Every structure is written in C-alpha cells, then in structure tokens.
C-alpha cells in the first residue's frame, strides 16, 4: 500500500469527525473488536466481524478518543515525512495523555486494524527482543549485513535444513552453549523470549517465505507454551487482522509433548500440577476455532487436561543433564516425533 493511500485513509477519518462537528453531532470512532475469538473468522483473514464504538461525548471513552486522534496525527506526520518512531517514543512524548506504554501499544494496533494497514506500514516500530542464531546471513533494508552464524564460515544465503522456534531465552542460550547449531548444522534457531514480539514473528514468516524448510516449535508442556506456539502458527486474537502477514501455518509441534512426559518417564518430582488458571487457559485453547484442523494437538492438550500436570523443557535434565541437546532433540529431528 502506498504512503498516499495510507494518508488518504487517515484523512477520511478526520473528515468524518469534522463533518460530525459541523452538524453539531458528537464525533464517534468505530474500532474493530479485537478482544474475543468469537469475533474472529479464522479462514477469512480480511476483517473482524464486530466493532467497538469510541464516543467523544462519553466520560468513559473521551480520553481514548483523544489518544487515538493524537496517535493518528503522529502517524500522519511519520508517513508524510517518511520517518519512523517507536511506540516507546510516542509514549514518552506525551506521558500525561497516554498514562501507560500499554495504552499506546493497544491504540497503535487499533489504528492499524481500523485502517486495514499492517502496523509496520504506519512507520511505528517496536523494540525487538528476539534472538536468532544459525546458518543464516541476510541484509537489512539499510544495507547492514547480518551474520547469524557464530562460526567463521559465512553463507550468502541460508542452506539450513530446518528452523526451530524456542519459547525461552534460557533454553536458547543452553542450545548455544552446547553447540547445537554446529552439531545439527545446517539449521536456524530463534526465540521471541516468551510471547513473541511482532519482529520475531515477521522473521519466522520471512524465513518460511524465503526458504520453505520445516519450522518446528520447542515450548514447555504447559498451556502458556502451547499458546505461544499457536501465536506463531495461527496468530493472536488481538492481531488477527494481520494474521496473513504474521503467521506460518506449517509450524509443527516438536516438543515438549505431554505424551513425551509419559513415554520418557520424566520423574514425578519434575512435573508441576496444573493450577486453576492453567486449566482455564487450556479450556480456552481447546475452544479456539483453528483447533478443529489439528486433531493431534487437541489429543495432546486433552492428555494434559486428563493428567493435570505440566512440565518445563528444563524438566528433561531430571533424566540426564544433557538429555535435551544430546538425545531428545537429535532423535526427534532425525527420526520424527513432531505433530
């Protein structure tokens, strides 16, 4: 989408507000509802189905109305001048109006959804928190050459055989310490350090688009880890309007599977009972619209529900200190065991 088209869409919103004022009517903004899976039509990625009204004459919404207009004006100037700002920059330029960084983050996504424009096209950036390593060398838009390989051999393009998404930074660092990328070379490992930021998701998407190699997910055998994996594969409800540009439906669940806990006889003292919050999260996941297309995932989640236990990836150290990197992952990647 061209910059001029984005500016036109912003101008049309402002025109509606001015028109309302000229008629002595209170301006209203209609934002797509991004808070419920019931509102998402997963296989129709173009639009959310219902809206939330933000009124300028209502005490409970007037502040948000003002915040949206302020950020719209910032975005307009950024696009018009072809410059960029982070969401953090926007917040610190007017902390009194926004109150919190979270408010800015949410409104930027609301505007992106309202304008039907990917957030990166609004010239508003987020600070990356993800890490990547392995057989990959690429060039940033500004010409900066990035080498993700820790060895001295540099490849112009990746010859990796697979990409592995890792939930936690600690597990990512453990794999680096154990020279995982060298032992199972060529491969790429990436982590979003928990719930992934948009840039980490974009990187996984770009790797799939460019390389078309298997993409595996290594997450804790708990509802939180499963949800993180689902964000990479299917997207989040809050950003379902951008699912087509952020998700990789081919992502496969490598581990830690609930069935692995039984198969490997992980010691009971390494397992953790599900909390009420975990059980609620698990029920919510099982009701997601996309799960009907993943019977094997559903089976694993119901097994967790039945056994009422969860486990972190680190629980495998209860079998042997190097079990994860020396046995579990090599065997799974060579002989199968993903779903």
mmCIF file of C-alpha atoms in Angstrom:
data_model
loop_
_atom_site.group_PDB
_atom_site.id
_atom_site.type_symbol
_atom_site.label_atom_id
_atom_site.label_comp_id
_atom_site.label_asym_id
_atom_site.label_seq_id
_atom_site.Cartn_x
_atom_site.Cartn_y
_atom_site.Cartn_z
ATOM 1 C CA UNK A 1 0.000 0.000 0.000
ATOM 2 C CA UNK A 2 1.371 3.410 -0.978
ATOM 3 C CA UNK A 3 2.058 6.141 1.551
ATOM 4 C CA UNK A 4 -0.507 8.346 -0.167
ATOM 5 C CA UNK A 5 -3.231 5.723 0.263
ATOM 6 C CA UNK A 6 -2.458 5.486 3.988
ATOM 7 C CA UNK A 7 -2.634 9.284 4.280
ATOM 8 C CA UNK A 8 -5.956 9.251 2.403
ATOM 9 C CA UNK A 9 -7.419 6.743 4.861
ATOM 10 C CA UNK A 10 -6.397 8.886 7.823
ATOM 11 C CA UNK A 11 -7.804 11.982 6.138
ATOM 12 C CA UNK A 12 -11.143 10.243 5.562
ATOM 13 C CA UNK A 13 -11.429 9.525 9.305
ATOM 14 C CA UNK A 14 -10.644 13.142 10.171
ATOM 15 C CA UNK A 15 -13.154 14.310 7.546
ATOM 16 C CA UNK A 16 -15.886 12.240 9.209
ATOM 17 C CA UNK A 17 -15.049 13.839 12.558
ATOM 18 C CA UNK A 18 -15.136 17.357 11.086
ATOM 19 C CA UNK A 19 -18.414 16.571 9.320
ATOM 20 C CA UNK A 20 -19.976 15.421 12.597
ATOM 21 C CA UNK A 21 -18.821 18.599 14.340
ATOM 22 C CA UNK A 22 -20.261 20.746 11.524
ATOM 23 C CA UNK A 23 -23.639 19.116 12.199
ATOM 24 C CA UNK A 24 -23.317 19.726 15.947
ATOM 25 C CA UNK A 25 -23.008 15.968 16.480
ATOM 26 C CA UNK A 26 -20.511 14.251 18.785
ATOM 27 C CA UNK A 27 -17.788 12.533 16.701
ATOM 28 C CA UNK A 28 -17.577 8.751 17.027
ATOM 29 C CA UNK A 29 -14.820 6.289 16.120
ATOM 30 C CA UNK A 30 -15.654 2.659 15.290
ATOM 31 C CA UNK A 31 -12.861 0.219 16.137
ATOM 32 C CA UNK A 32 -12.958 -3.474 15.198
ATOM 33 C CA UNK A 33 -13.371 -5.628 18.295
ATOM 34 C CA UNK A 34 -10.022 -7.361 18.907
ATOM 35 C CA UNK A 35 -10.784 -8.924 22.274
ATOM 36 C CA UNK A 36 -12.740 -12.106 21.521
ATOM 37 C CA UNK A 37 -12.048 -15.221 19.478
ATOM 38 C CA UNK A 38 -15.797 -15.433 18.857
ATOM 39 C CA UNK A 39 -15.400 -12.311 16.739
ATOM 40 C CA UNK A 40 -12.675 -13.809 14.518
ATOM 41 C CA UNK A 41 -13.440 -15.639 11.299
ATOM 42 C CA UNK A 42 -10.170 -17.540 11.124
ATOM 43 C CA UNK A 43 -10.327 -18.601 7.487
ATOM 44 C CA UNK A 44 -11.427 -15.121 6.401
ATOM 45 C CA UNK A 45 -8.428 -13.037 7.334
ATOM 46 C CA UNK A 46 -9.673 -9.750 5.938
ATOM 47 C CA UNK A 47 -11.827 -8.341 8.672
ATOM 48 C CA UNK A 48 -13.132 -8.721 12.197
ATOM 49 C CA UNK A 49 -16.878 -9.040 12.425
ATOM 50 C CA UNK A 50 -17.998 -6.532 15.056
ATOM 51 C CA UNK A 51 -16.928 -3.096 16.264
ATOM 52 C CA UNK A 52 -16.459 -1.146 19.472
ATOM 53 C CA UNK A 53 -17.663 2.459 19.497
ATOM 54 C CA UNK A 54 -15.432 5.171 20.976
ATOM 55 C CA UNK A 55 -17.509 8.290 21.628
ATOM 56 C CA UNK A 56 -16.164 11.791 22.159
ATOM 57 C CA UNK A 57 -19.099 12.794 24.388
ATOM 58 C CA UNK A 58 -18.864 9.888 26.828
ATOM 59 C CA UNK A 59 -16.754 10.320 30.003
ATOM 60 C CA UNK A 60 -15.616 6.689 29.885
ATOM 61 C CA UNK A 61 -14.249 6.902 26.330
ATOM 62 C CA UNK A 62 -13.352 10.545 25.712
ATOM 63 C CA UNK A 63 -9.735 10.041 26.844
ATOM 64 C CA UNK A 64 -9.246 7.125 24.474
ATOM 65 C CA UNK A 65 -10.862 9.179 21.695
ATOM 66 C CA UNK A 66 -8.253 11.914 22.280
ATOM 67 C CA UNK A 67 -5.417 9.369 22.461
ATOM 68 C CA UNK A 68 -6.428 7.858 19.119
ATOM 69 C CA UNK A 69 -6.557 11.264 17.426
ATOM 70 C CA UNK A 70 -3.152 12.166 18.863
ATOM 71 C CA UNK A 71 -1.529 8.969 17.587
ATOM 72 C CA UNK A 72 -3.267 9.339 14.223
ATOM 73 C CA UNK A 73 -1.664 12.776 13.889
ATOM 74 C CA UNK A 74 1.757 11.325 14.801
ATOM 75 C CA UNK A 75 1.358 8.531 12.243
ATOM 76 C CA UNK A 76 0.267 11.022 9.588
ATOM 77 C CA UNK A 77 3.431 13.079 10.075
ATOM 78 C CA UNK A 78 5.654 9.994 10.107
ATOM 79 C CA UNK A 79 4.214 8.612 6.877
ATOM 80 C CA UNK A 80 4.199 12.037 5.221
ATOM 81 C CA UNK A 81 7.860 12.669 6.076
ATOM 82 C CA UNK A 82 8.946 9.036 5.530
ATOM 83 C CA UNK A 83 10.379 8.908 9.056
ATOM 84 C CA UNK A 84 9.952 6.352 11.829
ATOM 85 C CA UNK A 85 9.292 6.292 15.577
ATOM 86 C CA UNK A 86 8.977 3.557 18.178
ATOM 87 C CA UNK A 87 5.899 3.065 20.310
ATOM 88 C CA UNK A 88 8.115 3.983 23.240
ATOM 89 C CA UNK A 89 8.951 7.334 21.574
ATOM 90 C CA UNK A 90 5.251 8.099 21.181
ATOM 91 C CA UNK A 91 4.547 7.333 24.827
ATOM 92 C CA UNK A 92 7.376 9.454 26.238
ATOM 93 C CA UNK A 93 6.430 12.406 24.051
ATOM 94 C CA UNK A 94 3.128 12.694 25.966
ATOM 95 C CA UNK A 95 3.114 10.538 29.088
ATOM 96 C CA UNK A 96 0.362 12.606 30.727
ATOM 97 C CA UNK A 97 -2.105 11.931 27.908
ATOM 98 C CA UNK A 98 -1.356 8.233 27.455
ATOM 99 C CA UNK A 99 -0.779 7.227 31.060
ATOM 100 C CA UNK A 100 0.992 3.979 30.186
ATOM 101 C CA UNK A 101 3.009 2.315 27.457
ATOM 102 C CA UNK A 102 0.341 -0.388 27.241
ATOM 103 C CA UNK A 103 -2.256 2.175 26.186
ATOM 104 C CA UNK A 104 -0.059 3.333 23.294
ATOM 105 C CA UNK A 105 0.655 -0.242 22.195
ATOM 106 C CA UNK A 106 -3.041 -1.113 22.129
ATOM 107 C CA UNK A 107 -4.089 2.050 20.282
ATOM 108 C CA UNK A 108 -1.431 1.647 17.599
ATOM 109 C CA UNK A 109 -2.796 -1.843 16.922
ATOM 110 C CA UNK A 110 -6.377 -0.480 16.971
ATOM 111 C CA UNK A 111 -5.435 2.101 14.345
ATOM 112 C CA UNK A 112 -3.663 -0.489 12.226
ATOM 113 C CA UNK A 113 -6.786 -2.645 12.315
ATOM 114 C CA UNK A 114 -9.124 0.306 11.688
ATOM 115 C CA UNK A 115 -7.135 1.481 8.665
ATOM 116 C CA UNK A 116 -6.598 -2.122 7.458
ATOM 117 C CA UNK A 117 -2.885 -1.405 7.164
ATOM 118 C CA UNK A 118 -0.008 -3.533 8.573
ATOM 119 C CA UNK A 119 1.463 -1.759 11.586
ATOM 120 C CA UNK A 120 4.944 -1.531 10.079
ATOM 121 C CA UNK A 121 3.418 0.454 7.168
ATOM 122 C CA UNK A 122 2.341 3.110 9.686
ATOM 123 C CA UNK A 123 6.035 3.833 10.385
ATOM 124 C CA UNK A 124 5.599 2.897 14.051
ATOM 125 C CA UNK A 125 8.131 0.346 15.269
ATOM 126 C CA UNK A 126 8.547 -1.824 18.333
ATOM 127 C CA UNK A 127 11.833 -2.656 20.023
ATOM 128 C CA UNK A 128 12.890 -6.177 19.067
ATOM 129 C CA UNK A 129 13.514 -8.621 21.899
ATOM 130 C CA UNK A 130 14.052 -11.825 19.918
ATOM 131 C CA UNK A 131 17.328 -13.638 19.244
ATOM 132 C CA UNK A 132 18.417 -15.704 16.229
ATOM 133 C CA UNK A 133 21.411 -17.918 15.515
ATOM 134 C CA UNK A 134 22.493 -20.466 12.940
ATOM 135 C CA UNK A 135 23.109 -20.890 9.246
ATOM 136 C CA UNK A 136 21.777 -17.548 8.043
ATOM 137 C CA UNK A 137 23.203 -14.376 6.589
ATOM 138 C CA UNK A 138 20.935 -11.565 5.423
ATOM 139 C CA UNK A 139 20.929 -7.873 4.609
ATOM 140 C CA UNK A 140 18.823 -5.238 6.368
ATOM 141 C CA UNK A 141 16.943 -2.609 4.369
ATOM 142 C CA UNK A 142 19.631 -0.027 5.185
ATOM 143 C CA UNK A 143 22.362 -2.267 3.745
ATOM 144 C CA UNK A 144 23.637 -3.654 7.057
ATOM 145 C CA UNK A 145 24.850 -7.246 6.614
ATOM 146 C CA UNK A 146 23.823 -9.557 9.454
ATOM 147 C CA UNK A 147 25.638 -12.841 10.024
ATOM 148 C CA UNK A 148 23.767 -15.157 12.392
ATOM 149 C CA UNK A 149 26.417 -17.847 12.214
ATOM 150 C CA UNK A 150 28.881 -17.948 15.104
ATOM 151 C CA UNK A 151 31.433 -19.848 13.006
ATOM 152 C CA UNK A 152 33.857 -18.235 10.584
ATOM 153 C CA UNK A 153 32.107 -19.736 7.544
ATOM 154 C CA UNK A 154 29.590 -17.275 6.098
ATOM 155 C CA UNK A 155 26.921 -18.208 3.582
ATOM 156 C CA UNK A 156 25.407 -15.537 1.343
ATOM 157 C CA UNK A 157 22.052 -17.283 1.644
ATOM 158 C CA UNK A 158 20.935 -19.882 4.138
ATOM 159 C CA UNK A 159 21.332 -23.581 3.395
ATOM 160 C CA UNK A 160 19.584 -24.526 6.647
ATOM 161 C CA UNK A 161 17.510 -27.696 6.694
ATOM 162 C CA UNK A 162 15.107 -26.533 9.401
ATOM 163 C CA UNK A 163 14.151 -23.647 11.679
ATOM 164 C CA UNK A 164 13.416 -24.237 15.364
ATOM 165 C CA UNK A 165 11.392 -21.722 17.370
ATOM 166 C CA UNK A 166 12.319 -21.855 21.053
ATOM 167 C CA UNK A 167 9.986 -20.485 23.704
ATOM 168 C CA UNK A 168 12.510 -19.392 26.317
ATOM 169 C CA UNK A 169 15.718 -17.406 26.238
ATOM 170 C CA UNK A 170 17.268 -19.785 28.820
ATOM 171 C CA UNK A 171 16.718 -22.807 26.542
ATOM 172 C CA UNK A 172 18.033 -20.841 23.548
ATOM 173 C CA UNK A 173 21.220 -19.995 25.457
ATOM 174 C CA UNK A 174 21.593 -23.613 26.584
ATOM 175 C CA UNK A 175 21.482 -24.779 22.966
ATOM 176 C CA UNK A 176 24.128 -22.208 22.023
ATOM 177 C CA UNK A 177 26.344 -23.285 24.930
ATOM 178 C CA UNK A 178 26.068 -26.918 23.797
ATOM 179 C CA UNK A 179 26.918 -26.005 20.155
ATOM 180 C CA UNK A 180 23.537 -27.302 18.997
ATOM 181 C CA UNK A 181 23.653 -25.346 15.707
ATOM 182 C CA UNK A 182 27.056 -26.853 14.890
ATOM 183 C CA UNK A 183 26.153 -30.420 15.834
ATOM 184 C CA UNK A 184 22.909 -30.381 13.853
ATOM 185 C CA UNK A 185 24.150 -27.989 11.172
ATOM 186 C CA UNK A 186 22.819 -26.525 8.992
ATOM 187 C CA UNK A 187 19.903 -25.107 10.980
ATOM 188 C CA UNK A 188 18.478 -21.870 12.410
ATOM 189 C CA UNK A 189 17.186 -21.337 15.943
ATOM 190 C CA UNK A 190 15.125 -18.340 17.027
ATOM 191 C CA UNK A 191 13.432 -17.212 20.240
ATOM 192 C CA UNK A 192 10.949 -14.447 20.982
ATOM 193 C CA UNK A 193 11.801 -14.763 24.698
ATOM 194 C CA UNK A 194 8.299 -15.852 25.630
ATOM 195 C CA UNK A 195 5.314 -14.233 23.943
ATOM 196 C CA UNK A 196 6.880 -13.110 20.647
ATOM 197 C CA UNK A 197 7.129 -9.500 19.528
ATOM 198 C CA UNK A 198 5.984 -8.636 16.011
ATOM 199 C CA UNK A 199 9.541 -8.506 14.651
ATOM 200 C CA UNK A 200 10.249 -12.082 15.809
ATOM 201 C CA UNK A 201 7.045 -13.246 14.147
ATOM 202 C CA UNK A 202 7.926 -11.382 10.965
ATOM 203 C CA UNK A 203 11.349 -13.050 10.918
ATOM 204 C CA UNK A 204 9.837 -16.545 11.208
ATOM 205 C CA UNK A 205 7.349 -15.665 8.461
ATOM 206 C CA UNK A 206 10.122 -14.330 6.228
ATOM 207 C CA UNK A 207 12.248 -17.447 6.766
ATOM 208 C CA UNK A 208 9.315 -19.620 5.705
ATOM 209 C CA UNK A 209 8.524 -17.459 2.668
ATOM 210 C CA UNK A 210 12.145 -17.426 1.509
ATOM 211 C CA UNK A 211 13.403 -20.902 2.423
ATOM 212 C CA UNK A 212 10.341 -23.193 2.595
ATOM 213 C CA UNK A 213 12.014 -25.515 5.088
ATOM 214 C CA UNK A 214 10.401 -27.251 8.097
ATOM 215 C CA UNK A 215 9.684 -24.995 11.073
ATOM 216 C CA UNK A 216 9.466 -26.657 14.485
ATOM 217 C CA UNK A 217 8.399 -25.263 17.851
ATOM 218 C CA UNK A 218 10.027 -26.238 21.149
ATOM 219 C CA UNK A 219 7.903 -24.999 24.058
ATOM 220 C CA UNK A 220 7.070 -26.005 27.622
ATOM 221 C CA UNK A 221 4.430 -28.699 28.012
ATOM 222 C CA UNK A 222 2.019 -26.235 29.563
ATOM 223 C CA UNK A 223 -0.909 -24.076 28.352
ATOM 224 C CA UNK A 224 1.271 -20.943 28.202
ATOM 225 C CA UNK A 225 3.854 -22.616 25.965
ATOM 226 C CA UNK A 226 1.138 -24.030 23.705
ATOM 227 C CA UNK A 227 -0.427 -20.588 23.310
ATOM 228 C CA UNK A 228 2.940 -19.077 22.324
ATOM 229 C CA UNK A 229 3.319 -21.774 19.662
ATOM 230 C CA UNK A 230 -0.228 -21.040 18.443
ATOM 231 C CA UNK A 231 0.654 -17.345 18.060
ATOM 232 C CA UNK A 232 3.404 -18.241 15.584
ATOM 233 C CA UNK A 233 1.164 -20.701 13.735
ATOM 234 C CA UNK A 234 -2.265 -19.048 13.872
ATOM 235 C CA UNK A 235 -1.775 -15.581 15.327
ATOM 236 C CA UNK A 236 -3.218 -13.818 18.364
ATOM 237 C CA UNK A 237 -6.775 -12.597 18.708
ATOM 238 C CA UNK A 238 -5.572 -9.011 19.223
ATOM 239 C CA UNK A 239 -3.714 -9.040 15.894
ATOM 240 C CA UNK A 240 -5.887 -11.475 13.943
ATOM 241 C CA UNK A 241 -6.387 -8.724 11.360
ATOM 242 C CA UNK A 242 -2.706 -9.162 10.415
ATOM 243 C CA UNK A 243 -2.663 -12.959 10.584
ATOM 244 C CA UNK A 244 -1.963 -13.360 6.873
ATOM 245 C CA UNK A 245 1.357 -11.456 7.190
ATOM 246 C CA UNK A 246 2.496 -12.716 10.598
ATOM 247 C CA UNK A 247 1.630 -16.415 10.783
ATOM 248 C CA UNK A 248 3.187 -19.633 9.496
ATOM 249 C CA UNK A 249 0.506 -22.367 9.385
ATOM 250 C CA UNK A 250 3.171 -25.001 8.668
ATOM 251 C CA UNK A 251 4.709 -24.730 12.180
ATOM 252 C CA UNK A 252 4.991 -28.190 13.757
ATOM 253 C CA UNK A 253 4.961 -29.031 17.469
ATOM 254 C CA UNK A 254 8.307 -30.736 18.165
ATOM 255 C CA UNK A 255 8.094 -30.761 21.937
ATOM 256 C CA UNK A 256 7.798 -30.853 24.798
ATOM 257 C CA UNK A 257 4.688 -33.002 24.177
ATOM 258 C CA UNK A 258 2.521 -34.101 27.101
ATOM 259 C CA UNK A 259 2.839 -37.659 25.742
ATOM 260 C CA UNK A 260 6.644 -37.304 25.942
ATOM 261 C CA UNK A 261 6.355 -36.992 29.705
ATOM 262 C CA UNK A 262 4.840 -40.476 29.872
ATOM 263 C CA UNK A 263 6.977 -42.005 27.122
ATOM 264 C CA UNK A 264 10.248 -40.771 28.656
ATOM 265 C CA UNK A 265 9.102 -41.433 32.214
ATOM 266 C CA UNK A 266 10.064 -37.961 33.377
ATOM 267 C CA UNK A 267 10.417 -38.181 37.210
ATOM 268 C CA UNK A 268 7.246 -37.146 39.006
ATOM 269 C CA UNK A 269 9.067 -34.566 41.130
ATOM 270 C CA UNK A 270 9.958 -32.724 37.895
ATOM 271 C CA UNK A 271 6.274 -32.379 36.958
ATOM 272 C CA UNK A 272 4.087 -29.488 38.130
ATOM 273 C CA UNK A 273 0.366 -29.732 38.933
ATOM 274 C CA UNK A 274 -1.903 -27.617 36.743
ATOM 275 C CA UNK A 275 -3.284 -24.563 38.531
ATOM 276 C CA UNK A 276 -6.870 -23.360 38.152
ATOM 277 C CA UNK A 277 -5.535 -20.663 35.849
ATOM 278 C CA UNK A 278 -3.739 -23.312 33.750
ATOM 279 C CA UNK A 279 -6.939 -25.350 33.466
ATOM 280 C CA UNK A 280 -8.874 -22.265 32.409
ATOM 281 C CA UNK A 281 -6.242 -21.415 29.770
ATOM 282 C CA UNK A 282 -6.305 -24.990 28.488
ATOM 283 C CA UNK A 283 -10.097 -24.936 28.146
ATOM 284 C CA UNK A 284 -9.834 -21.644 26.273
ATOM 285 C CA UNK A 285 -7.257 -23.117 23.877
ATOM 286 C CA UNK A 286 -9.412 -26.160 23.211
ATOM 287 C CA UNK A 287 -12.248 -23.843 22.168
ATOM 288 C CA UNK A 288 -10.161 -21.909 19.612
ATOM 289 C CA UNK A 289 -11.674 -22.092 16.097
ATOM 290 C CA UNK A 290 -8.458 -23.319 14.489
ATOM 291 C CA UNK A 291 -8.055 -26.377 16.710
ATOM 292 C CA UNK A 292 -10.552 -28.399 14.665
ATOM 293 C CA UNK A 293 -7.864 -28.661 11.972
ATOM 294 C CA UNK A 294 -5.290 -30.016 14.463
ATOM 295 C CA UNK A 295 -6.644 -33.276 15.967
ATOM 296 C CA UNK A 296 -3.166 -34.387 17.129
ATOM 297 C CA UNK A 297 -2.650 -31.125 19.004
ATOM 298 C CA UNK A 298 -6.104 -31.467 20.523
ATOM 299 C CA UNK A 299 -5.281 -35.018 21.626
ATOM 300 C CA UNK A 300 -2.088 -33.867 23.380
ATOM 301 C CA UNK A 301 -3.882 -30.999 25.112
ATOM 302 C CA UNK A 302 -6.643 -33.300 26.339
ATOM 303 C CA UNK A 303 -3.970 -35.653 27.679
ATOM 304 C CA UNK A 304 -2.548 -32.747 29.683
ATOM 305 C CA UNK A 305 -6.048 -31.925 30.871
ATOM 306 C CA UNK A 306 -6.570 -35.521 31.944
ATOM 307 C CA UNK A 307 -3.219 -35.936 33.720
ATOM 308 C CA UNK A 308 -3.458 -32.481 35.347
ATOM 309 C CA UNK A 309 0.309 -31.902 35.147
ATOM 310 C CA UNK A 310 2.625 -29.658 33.162
ATOM 311 C CA UNK A 311 6.389 -29.550 32.687
ATOM 312 C CA UNK A 312 9.072 -27.127 31.592
ATOM 313 C CA UNK A 313 11.626 -28.046 28.940
ATOM 314 C CA UNK A 314 14.219 -27.991 31.749
ATOM 315 C CA UNK A 315 12.446 -30.958 33.370
ATOM 316 C CA UNK A 316 14.360 -33.210 30.966
ATOM 317 C CA UNK A 317 17.509 -32.526 32.991
ATOM 318 C CA UNK A 318 15.944 -34.760 35.658
ATOM 319 C CA UNK A 319 16.646 -37.661 33.275
ATOM 320 C CA UNK A 320 20.186 -36.507 32.447
ATOM 321 C CA UNK A 321 21.895 -33.071 32.464
ATOM 322 C CA UNK A 322 22.444 -33.055 28.678
ATOM 323 C CA UNK A 323 19.390 -35.132 27.695
ATOM 324 C CA UNK A 324 17.737 -32.254 25.778
ATOM 325 C CA UNK A 325 20.638 -31.463 23.451
ATOM 326 C CA UNK A 326 22.334 -34.862 23.197
ATOM 327 C CA UNK A 327 19.354 -37.230 22.942
ATOM 328 C CA UNK A 328 15.877 -35.675 22.889
ATOM 329 C CA UNK A 329 16.265 -33.098 20.103
ATOM 330 C CA UNK A 330 18.681 -35.058 17.838
ATOM 331 C CA UNK A 331 16.461 -38.155 17.947
ATOM 332 C CA UNK A 332 13.264 -36.215 17.309
ATOM 333 C CA UNK A 333 14.728 -34.251 14.419
ATOM 334 C CA UNK A 334 16.319 -37.320 12.787
ATOM 335 C CA UNK A 335 13.594 -39.924 13.316
ATOM 336 C CA UNK A 336 10.380 -37.907 13.735
ATOM 337 C CA UNK A 337 8.151 -37.320 16.713
ATOM 338 C CA UNK A 338 6.584 -33.966 15.865
ATOM 339 C CA UNK A 339 2.909 -33.271 15.164
#
